[in-house]
Short mmCIF file of N, CA and C in Angstrom, two decimals:
data_model
loop_
_atom_site.label_atom_id
_atom_site.label_comp_id
_atom_site.label_asym_id
_atom_site.label_seq_id
_atom_site.Cartn_x
_atom_site.Cartn_y
_atom_site.Cartn_z
N UNK O 1 13.56 1.35 -43.54
CA UNK O 1 13.55 2.01 -42.35
C UNK O 1 14.54 1.08 -41.53
N UNK O 2 15.71 1.39 -41.25
CA UNK O 2 16.90 0.39 -40.89
C UNK O 2 16.28 0.21 -39.03
N UNK O 3 16.97 -1.32 -38.49
CA UNK O 3 16.23 -1.68 -38.01
C UNK O 3 16.73 -0.42 -36.87
N UNK O 4 18.39 0.02 -36.78
CA UNK O 4 18.40 0.95 -35.46
C UNK O 4 17.70 2.62 -35.79
N UNK O 5 16.88 2.53 -36.72
CA UNK O 5 15.77 3.73 -37.20
C UNK O 5 14.67 3.23 -36.33
N UNK O 6 13.82 2.34 -36.51
CA UNK O 6 13.07 2.24 -36.00
C UNK O 6 12.92 1.82 -35.02
N UNK O 7 14.21 1.67 -33.71
CA UNK O 7 14.40 1.21 -32.83
C UNK O 7 14.18 2.73 -31.84
N UNK O 8 15.00 3.39 -32.47
CA UNK O 8 15.27 5.06 -32.29
C UNK O 8 13.86 5.92 -31.59
N UNK O 9 13.02 5.65 -33.11
CA UNK O 9 11.37 5.92 -33.59
C UNK O 9 11.13 5.44 -32.26
N UNK O 10 10.63 4.78 -32.16
CA UNK O 10 9.77 4.08 -31.49
C UNK O 10 10.02 4.58 -30.12
N UNK O 11 11.62 4.67 -29.68
CA UNK O 11 11.76 5.20 -28.21
C UNK O 11 11.64 6.02 -28.07
N UNK O 12 11.39 6.83 -29.37
CA UNK O 12 11.15 8.37 -29.05
C UNK O 12 9.56 8.34 -28.39
N UNK O 13 8.93 7.53 -29.35
CA UNK O 13 7.38 7.87 -29.40
C UNK O 13 6.47 7.84 -28.26
N UNK O 14 7.55 6.38 -27.46
CA UNK O 14 7.27 6.05 -25.92
C UNK O 14 7.14 7.21 -25.23
N UNK O 15 8.32 7.92 -25.42
CA UNK O 15 9.00 8.98 -24.38
C UNK O 15 6.75 9.82 -24.50
N UNK O 16 6.97 9.83 -25.80
CA UNK O 16 5.05 10.89 -26.06
C UNK O 16 4.48 10.11 -25.39
N UNK O 17 4.10 9.21 -25.14
CA UNK O 17 3.20 8.44 -24.84
C UNK O 17 3.06 9.07 -22.85
N UNK O 18 4.75 9.04 -22.57
CA UNK O 18 4.57 9.35 -21.10
C UNK O 18 4.22 10.81 -21.15
N UNK O 19 4.28 12.16 -21.42
CA UNK O 19 3.93 13.17 -21.88
C UNK O 19 2.75 13.66 -22.08
N UNK O 20 2.58 12.84 -23.19
CA UNK O 20 0.76 12.61 -23.49
C UNK O 20 -0.42 12.07 -22.44
N UNK O 21 0.12 11.41 -21.39
CA UNK O 21 -0.46 11.11 -20.16
C UNK O 21 -0.28 11.64 -18.75
N UNK O 22 0.55 12.51 -18.96
CA UNK O 22 0.61 13.33 -17.48
C UNK O 22 0.11 14.96 -18.72
N UNK O 23 0.18 15.25 -19.70
CA UNK O 23 -0.83 16.60 -19.85
C UNK O 23 -2.18 16.43 -20.09
N UNK O 24 -2.74 15.09 -20.41
CA UNK O 24 -4.10 14.43 -21.03
C UNK O 24 -5.12 14.11 -19.34
N UNK O 25 -3.83 13.87 -19.11
CA UNK O 25 -4.27 12.37 -17.99
C UNK O 25 -4.41 13.06 -16.29
N UNK O 26 -3.26 14.15 -16.68
CA UNK O 26 -2.30 13.94 -15.33
C UNK O 26 -1.93 11.70 -14.17
N UNK O 27 -1.76 11.37 -15.53
CA UNK O 27 -0.94 9.97 -15.41
C UNK O 27 0.19 9.95 -15.27
N UNK O 28 1.02 9.49 -14.14
CA UNK O 28 2.36 9.28 -14.17
C UNK O 28 2.36 8.30 -14.96
N UNK O 29 3.96 8.13 -16.05
CA UNK O 29 3.87 6.74 -16.28
C UNK O 29 5.20 6.23 -16.35
N UNK O 30 6.18 5.63 -15.44
CA UNK O 30 7.65 5.53 -15.23
C UNK O 30 8.20 4.12 -16.04
N UNK O 31 7.79 2.86 -17.28
CA UNK O 31 8.46 2.79 -17.90
C UNK O 31 8.54 1.25 -17.38
N UNK O 32 7.41 1.18 -15.67
CA UNK O 32 7.53 -0.22 -15.51
C UNK O 32 6.37 -1.30 -16.19
N UNK O 33 6.60 -2.73 -15.88
CA UNK O 33 5.74 -2.92 -16.49
C UNK O 33 3.95 -3.45 -15.28
N UNK O 34 4.32 -2.52 -14.29
CA UNK O 34 3.31 -2.03 -13.44
C UNK O 34 2.82 -1.50 -13.65
N UNK O 35 3.15 -0.04 -15.09
CA UNK O 35 2.34 1.10 -15.15
C UNK O 35 1.73 0.52 -16.41
N UNK O 36 1.45 -0.27 -16.51
CA UNK O 36 0.19 -0.62 -17.80
C UNK O 36 -1.82 -0.42 -17.21
N UNK O 37 -1.47 -0.94 -15.78
CA UNK O 37 -2.27 -0.87 -15.14
C UNK O 37 -3.03 0.57 -15.58
N UNK O 38 -2.17 1.63 -15.89
CA UNK O 38 -2.59 2.65 -15.50
C UNK O 38 -2.41 3.09 -17.38
N UNK O 39 -2.45 2.55 -17.97
CA UNK O 39 -2.09 2.90 -19.20
C UNK O 39 -4.21 2.22 -19.34
N UNK O 40 -4.09 1.39 -18.77
CA UNK O 40 -5.50 0.64 -19.19
C UNK O 40 -6.79 2.05 -18.93
N UNK O 41 -6.29 2.41 -18.01
CA UNK O 41 -6.80 4.08 -16.75
C UNK O 41 -7.19 4.47 -18.35
N UNK O 42 -5.56 5.15 -19.10
CA UNK O 42 -5.81 6.11 -20.54
C UNK O 42 -7.04 5.55 -21.04
N UNK O 43 -6.50 4.31 -21.52
CA UNK O 43 -7.46 4.20 -22.71
C UNK O 43 -9.13 3.94 -21.95
N UNK O 44 -9.07 3.64 -21.05
CA UNK O 44 -10.70 3.78 -20.68
C UNK O 44 -11.27 5.30 -20.85
N UNK O 45 -10.38 6.18 -20.74
CA UNK O 45 -10.71 7.49 -20.33
C UNK O 45 -10.77 8.50 -21.81
N UNK O 46 -10.06 8.13 -23.05
CA UNK O 46 -9.92 8.79 -24.22
C UNK O 46 -11.44 8.07 -24.92
N UNK O 47 -12.39 9.31 -25.48
CA UNK O 47 -13.66 9.19 -25.75
C UNK O 47 -13.11 9.34 -27.01
N UNK O 48 -13.38 7.65 -27.53
CA UNK O 48 -13.40 7.87 -29.11
C UNK O 48 -13.90 8.57 -29.85
N UNK O 49 -15.56 9.01 -29.62
CA UNK O 49 -16.43 10.61 -30.08
C UNK O 49 -15.73 11.38 -30.09
N UNK O 50 -14.66 11.82 -29.73
CA UNK O 50 -14.31 13.01 -29.30
C UNK O 50 -12.84 13.15 -30.25
N UNK O 51 -12.08 12.19 -30.05
CA UNK O 51 -10.93 12.41 -31.50
C UNK O 51 -11.45 12.15 -32.72
N UNK O 52 -10.14 13.13 -34.46
CA UNK O 52 -10.50 12.47 -35.06
C UNK O 52 -9.66 10.88 -35.68
N UNK O 53 -9.89 10.53 -36.34
CA UNK O 53 -9.32 9.34 -36.86
C UNK O 53 -7.66 9.64 -36.75
N UNK O 54 -7.02 10.14 -37.05
CA UNK O 54 -5.74 10.50 -37.19
C UNK O 54 -5.51 10.51 -35.69
N UNK O 55 -5.75 11.08 -34.89
CA UNK O 55 -5.66 12.06 -33.47
C UNK O 55 -5.56 9.87 -32.99
N UNK O 56 -6.30 9.16 -33.19
CA UNK O 56 -6.90 7.91 -32.54
C UNK O 56 -5.48 7.25 -32.58
N UNK O 57 -5.11 7.46 -34.38
CA UNK O 57 -4.16 6.49 -35.02
C UNK O 57 -3.05 7.13 -33.90
N UNK O 58 -2.80 8.24 -33.96
CA UNK O 58 -1.74 8.69 -33.14
C UNK O 58 -1.38 8.11 -31.78
N UNK O 59 -2.62 8.33 -30.66
CA UNK O 59 -2.72 7.55 -29.53
C UNK O 59 -2.21 6.30 -29.71
N UNK O 60 -3.22 5.00 -31.11
CA UNK O 60 -2.39 3.98 -30.80
C UNK O 60 -1.13 3.72 -30.28
N UNK O 61 -0.69 5.12 -31.72
CA UNK O 61 0.85 4.37 -31.90
C UNK O 61 1.09 4.64 -30.64
N UNK O 62 1.23 5.56 -30.14
CA UNK O 62 2.24 6.23 -29.00
C UNK O 62 2.11 5.45 -27.81
N UNK O 63 0.77 5.20 -27.56
CA UNK O 63 0.83 3.99 -26.13
C UNK O 63 1.07 2.57 -26.86
N UNK O 64 0.81 1.93 -28.20
CA UNK O 64 2.01 0.94 -28.70
C UNK O 64 2.86 0.93 -28.54
N UNK O 65 3.71 2.16 -28.71
CA UNK O 65 5.23 2.44 -28.56
C UNK O 65 5.87 1.92 -26.72
N UNK O 66 4.62 2.53 -26.37
CA UNK O 66 5.14 2.29 -25.00
C UNK O 66 5.16 1.27 -24.59
N UNK O 67 3.97 0.50 -24.49
CA UNK O 67 3.41 -0.89 -23.95
C UNK O 67 5.22 -2.04 -24.46
N UNK O 68 4.80 -1.77 -26.07
CA UNK O 68 6.12 -2.10 -26.25
C UNK O 68 7.87 -1.91 -25.83
N UNK O 69 7.96 -0.46 -25.61
CA UNK O 69 8.95 -0.82 -25.40
C UNK O 69 9.31 -1.40 -23.82
N UNK O 70 8.11 -1.48 -22.70
CA UNK O 70 8.52 -1.84 -21.49
C UNK O 70 8.65 -3.98 -21.81
N UNK O 71 7.53 -4.13 -23.04
CA UNK O 71 8.09 -5.43 -23.59
C UNK O 71 9.07 -5.54 -23.93
N UNK O 72 10.34 -5.09 -24.38
CA UNK O 72 11.39 -5.07 -24.71
C UNK O 72 12.76 -5.08 -23.86
N UNK O 73 12.17 -4.48 -23.06
CA UNK O 73 13.11 -4.00 -21.91
C UNK O 73 13.93 -5.31 -20.87
N UNK O 74 11.83 -5.87 -20.80
CA UNK O 74 11.65 -6.94 -20.26
C UNK O 74 11.96 -8.07 -20.50
N UNK O 75 11.45 -8.58 -21.88
CA UNK O 75 11.41 -10.37 -22.40
C UNK O 75 12.52 -10.12 -23.63
N UNK O 76 13.48 -8.61 -24.21
CA UNK O 76 13.87 -8.89 -25.50
C UNK O 76 13.14 -8.41 -26.39
N UNK O 77 13.66 -8.75 -27.35
CA UNK O 77 13.22 -8.82 -28.65
C UNK O 77 13.46 -6.93 -29.52
N UNK O 78 12.78 -6.85 -30.74
CA UNK O 78 13.62 -5.23 -31.33
C UNK O 78 11.94 -5.07 -32.35
N UNK O 79 11.97 -3.53 -32.73
CA UNK O 79 10.90 -3.04 -33.52
C UNK O 79 11.44 -3.82 -34.79
N UNK O 80 10.17 -3.71 -35.42
CA UNK O 80 10.45 -4.25 -36.81
C UNK O 80 9.40 -3.36 -37.51
N UNK O 81 9.47 -2.79 -38.86
CA UNK O 81 8.24 -1.86 -39.86
C UNK O 81 8.40 -2.37 -41.06
N UNK O 82 6.92 -2.71 -41.38
CA UNK O 82 6.92 -3.50 -42.55
C UNK O 82 6.08 -2.18 -43.76
N UNK O 83 6.65 -1.52 -44.33
CA UNK O 83 6.22 -0.78 -45.61
C UNK O 83 4.33 -1.25 -45.45
N UNK O 84 3.53 0.17 -46.00
CA UNK O 84 2.43 -0.40 -46.93
C UNK O 84 2.84 -1.27 -48.05
N UNK O 85 1.72 -2.74 -48.58
CA UNK O 85 1.44 -2.87 -49.66
C UNK O 85 0.70 -2.80 -49.75
N UNK O 86 -0.07 -3.90 -51.29
CA UNK O 86 -1.39 -3.12 -52.08
C UNK O 86 -2.24 -3.74 -50.84
N UNK O 87 -2.12 -4.70 -50.34
CA UNK O 87 -2.96 -5.71 -49.66
C UNK O 87 -3.10 -5.22 -48.07
N UNK O 88 -2.15 -4.43 -47.71
CA UNK O 88 -2.17 -4.40 -46.46
C UNK O 88 -1.22 -3.01 -45.87
N UNK O 89 -2.09 -2.25 -44.68
CA UNK O 89 -1.51 -0.68 -44.40
C UNK O 89 -0.20 -1.39 -43.78
N UNK O 90 0.68 -0.02 -43.68
CA UNK O 90 2.19 -0.21 -42.51
C UNK O 90 1.98 -0.53 -41.85
N UNK O 91 2.95 -1.45 -40.76
CA UNK O 91 2.63 -1.96 -39.69
C UNK O 91 3.93 -1.56 -38.95
N UNK O 92 4.18 -1.60 -37.37
CA UNK O 92 4.94 -1.52 -36.78
C UNK O 92 4.79 -2.70 -35.58
N UNK O 93 5.92 -3.48 -35.68
CA UNK O 93 5.56 -4.72 -34.16
C UNK O 93 7.29 -5.23 -33.61
N UNK O 94 6.46 -5.16 -32.34
CA UNK O 94 8.13 -6.26 -31.63
C UNK O 94 8.00 -7.32 -32.50
N UNK O 95 9.55 -7.74 -32.62
CA UNK O 95 9.52 -8.89 -33.14
C UNK O 95 10.73 -9.97 -32.21
N UNK O 96 10.07 -11.58 -31.23
CA UNK O 96 11.05 -11.65 -30.67
C UNK O 96 11.18 -13.04 -30.74
N UNK O 97 12.24 -13.34 -31.74
CA UNK O 97 12.25 -14.59 -31.99
C UNK O 97 11.28 -15.12 -33.18
N UNK O 98 10.59 -15.96 -33.61
CA UNK O 98 9.55 -15.84 -34.51
C UNK O 98 8.20 -15.12 -34.15
N UNK O 99 8.31 -14.65 -33.15
CA UNK O 99 6.89 -13.96 -32.64
C UNK O 99 6.94 -12.48 -33.06
N UNK O 100 5.84 -12.02 -33.94
CA UNK O 100 5.24 -10.57 -33.87
C UNK O 100 4.76 -10.42 -33.08
N UNK O 101 4.38 -8.82 -32.39
CA UNK O 101 3.45 -8.73 -31.43
C UNK O 101 3.01 -7.10 -32.15
N UNK O 102 2.08 -7.15 -32.34
CA UNK O 102 1.46 -5.42 -33.13
C UNK O 102 0.83 -4.95 -31.87
N UNK O 103 1.73 -4.13 -30.50
CA UNK O 103 1.20 -3.13 -29.68
C UNK O 103 0.12 -2.29 -30.05
N UNK O 104 0.50 -1.16 -31.25
CA UNK O 104 -0.18 -0.44 -31.19
C UNK O 104 -1.77 -0.73 -32.39
N UNK O 105 -1.43 -2.33 -32.73
CA UNK O 105 -3.19 -2.67 -32.70
C UNK O 105 -3.88 -3.06 -32.07
N UNK O 106 -2.69 -2.96 -31.06
CA UNK O 106 -3.60 -4.27 -29.67
C UNK O 106 -4.30 -2.69 -28.88
N UNK O 107 -3.75 -1.74 -28.97
CA UNK O 107 -4.21 -0.33 -28.08
C UNK O 107 -4.79 0.16 -29.22
N UNK O 108 -5.26 0.24 -30.11
CA UNK O 108 -6.19 0.51 -31.23
C UNK O 108 -7.36 -0.25 -30.87
N UNK O 109 -7.74 -1.52 -31.01
CA UNK O 109 -8.62 -2.69 -30.80
C UNK O 109 -9.29 -1.80 -29.34
N UNK O 110 -8.41 -1.76 -28.57
CA UNK O 110 -8.64 -1.73 -26.96
C UNK O 110 -10.10 -0.34 -26.73
N UNK O 111 -8.79 0.98 -28.08
CA UNK O 111 -9.44 1.76 -27.91
C UNK O 111 -10.93 1.93 -28.57
N UNK O 112 -11.07 0.98 -29.43
CA UNK O 112 -12.06 1.05 -30.07
C UNK O 112 -13.35 0.17 -29.58
N UNK O 113 -12.99 -0.86 -28.18
CA UNK O 113 -13.47 -1.63 -27.83
C UNK O 113 -14.24 -2.98 -28.66
N UNK O 114 -13.46 -3.31 -29.23
CA UNK O 114 -13.05 -4.67 -30.16
C UNK O 114 -12.57 -5.50 -29.41
N UNK O 115 -11.55 -5.04 -28.74
CA UNK O 115 -10.58 -6.40 -27.92
C UNK O 115 -10.91 -5.96 -26.08
N UNK O 116 -11.30 -6.57 -25.19
CA UNK O 116 -12.31 -6.50 -24.01
C UNK O 116 -10.72 -6.72 -22.88
N UNK O 117 -9.98 -7.58 -23.77
CA UNK O 117 -9.21 -8.00 -23.11
C UNK O 117 -7.90 -6.85 -22.24
N UNK O 118 -7.79 -6.05 -21.15
CA UNK O 118 -6.64 -5.28 -20.74
C UNK O 118 -5.62 -5.37 -21.60
N UNK O 119 -4.97 -4.32 -21.50
CA UNK O 119 -3.14 -4.13 -21.64
C UNK O 119 -2.64 -4.93 -21.12
N UNK O 120 -3.05 -4.63 -19.12
CA UNK O 120 -1.60 -5.49 -18.61
C UNK O 120 -1.98 -6.84 -19.05
N UNK O 121 -3.37 -7.09 -18.51
CA UNK O 121 -3.32 -8.90 -18.64
C UNK O 121 -3.38 -9.08 -19.92
N UNK O 122 -2.87 -9.18 -21.06
CA UNK O 122 -2.43 -8.67 -22.52
C UNK O 122 -0.76 -9.44 -22.25
N UNK O 123 -0.56 -8.72 -21.22
CA UNK O 123 0.68 -8.21 -21.33
C UNK O 123 1.58 -9.33 -20.54
N UNK O 124 0.90 -9.37 -19.91
CA UNK O 124 1.79 -10.66 -18.52
C UNK O 124 1.69 -11.91 -19.51
N UNK O 125 0.34 -11.77 -19.86
CA UNK O 125 0.09 -13.79 -20.38
C UNK O 125 1.45 -13.62 -21.85
N UNK O 126 1.57 -12.27 -22.40
CA UNK O 126 2.36 -12.43 -23.64
C UNK O 126 3.61 -13.36 -23.00
N UNK O 127 4.46 -12.18 -21.51
CA UNK O 127 5.24 -12.61 -20.91
C UNK O 127 5.83 -14.30 -20.11
N UNK O 128 4.48 -14.77 -19.62
CA UNK O 128 4.07 -15.73 -18.82
C UNK O 128 4.38 -16.67 -20.27
N UNK O 129 4.13 -16.77 -21.79
CA UNK O 129 3.82 -17.72 -22.81
C UNK O 129 5.37 -17.84 -23.22
N UNK O 130 6.68 -16.50 -23.02
CA UNK O 130 7.60 -17.26 -23.54
C UNK O 130 8.04 -17.20 -22.68
N UNK O 131 7.76 -17.75 -21.43
CA UNK O 131 8.05 -18.09 -20.16
C UNK O 131 10.11 -17.44 -20.06
#
């Protein structure tokens, strides 16, 4: 998949997250860093016992795309996609310089409760780290 294709795809998927938030939780996402606290609210409202593994992956990917698009708008970078290998599943990251950030993976871990750091805090830490 070309860089142009993955960047457009992730921008489109981020728009799906905005619709998902409005339709399922009546939460307005406006694409701003301030909206990330609302993303944390959405993550807290998803009942992982009520969604399939496929739906969980889709939610993670959509919301991760949304967070990644905000990051790219504020800090720069672009999406990269790594195809599945023998040892790794397919993965999509934001790359800025040597740093790669797996926003969909972060969202998945947050949904599963294995990562306790709020997305808004994670995002702020990343932006501060990048100076």
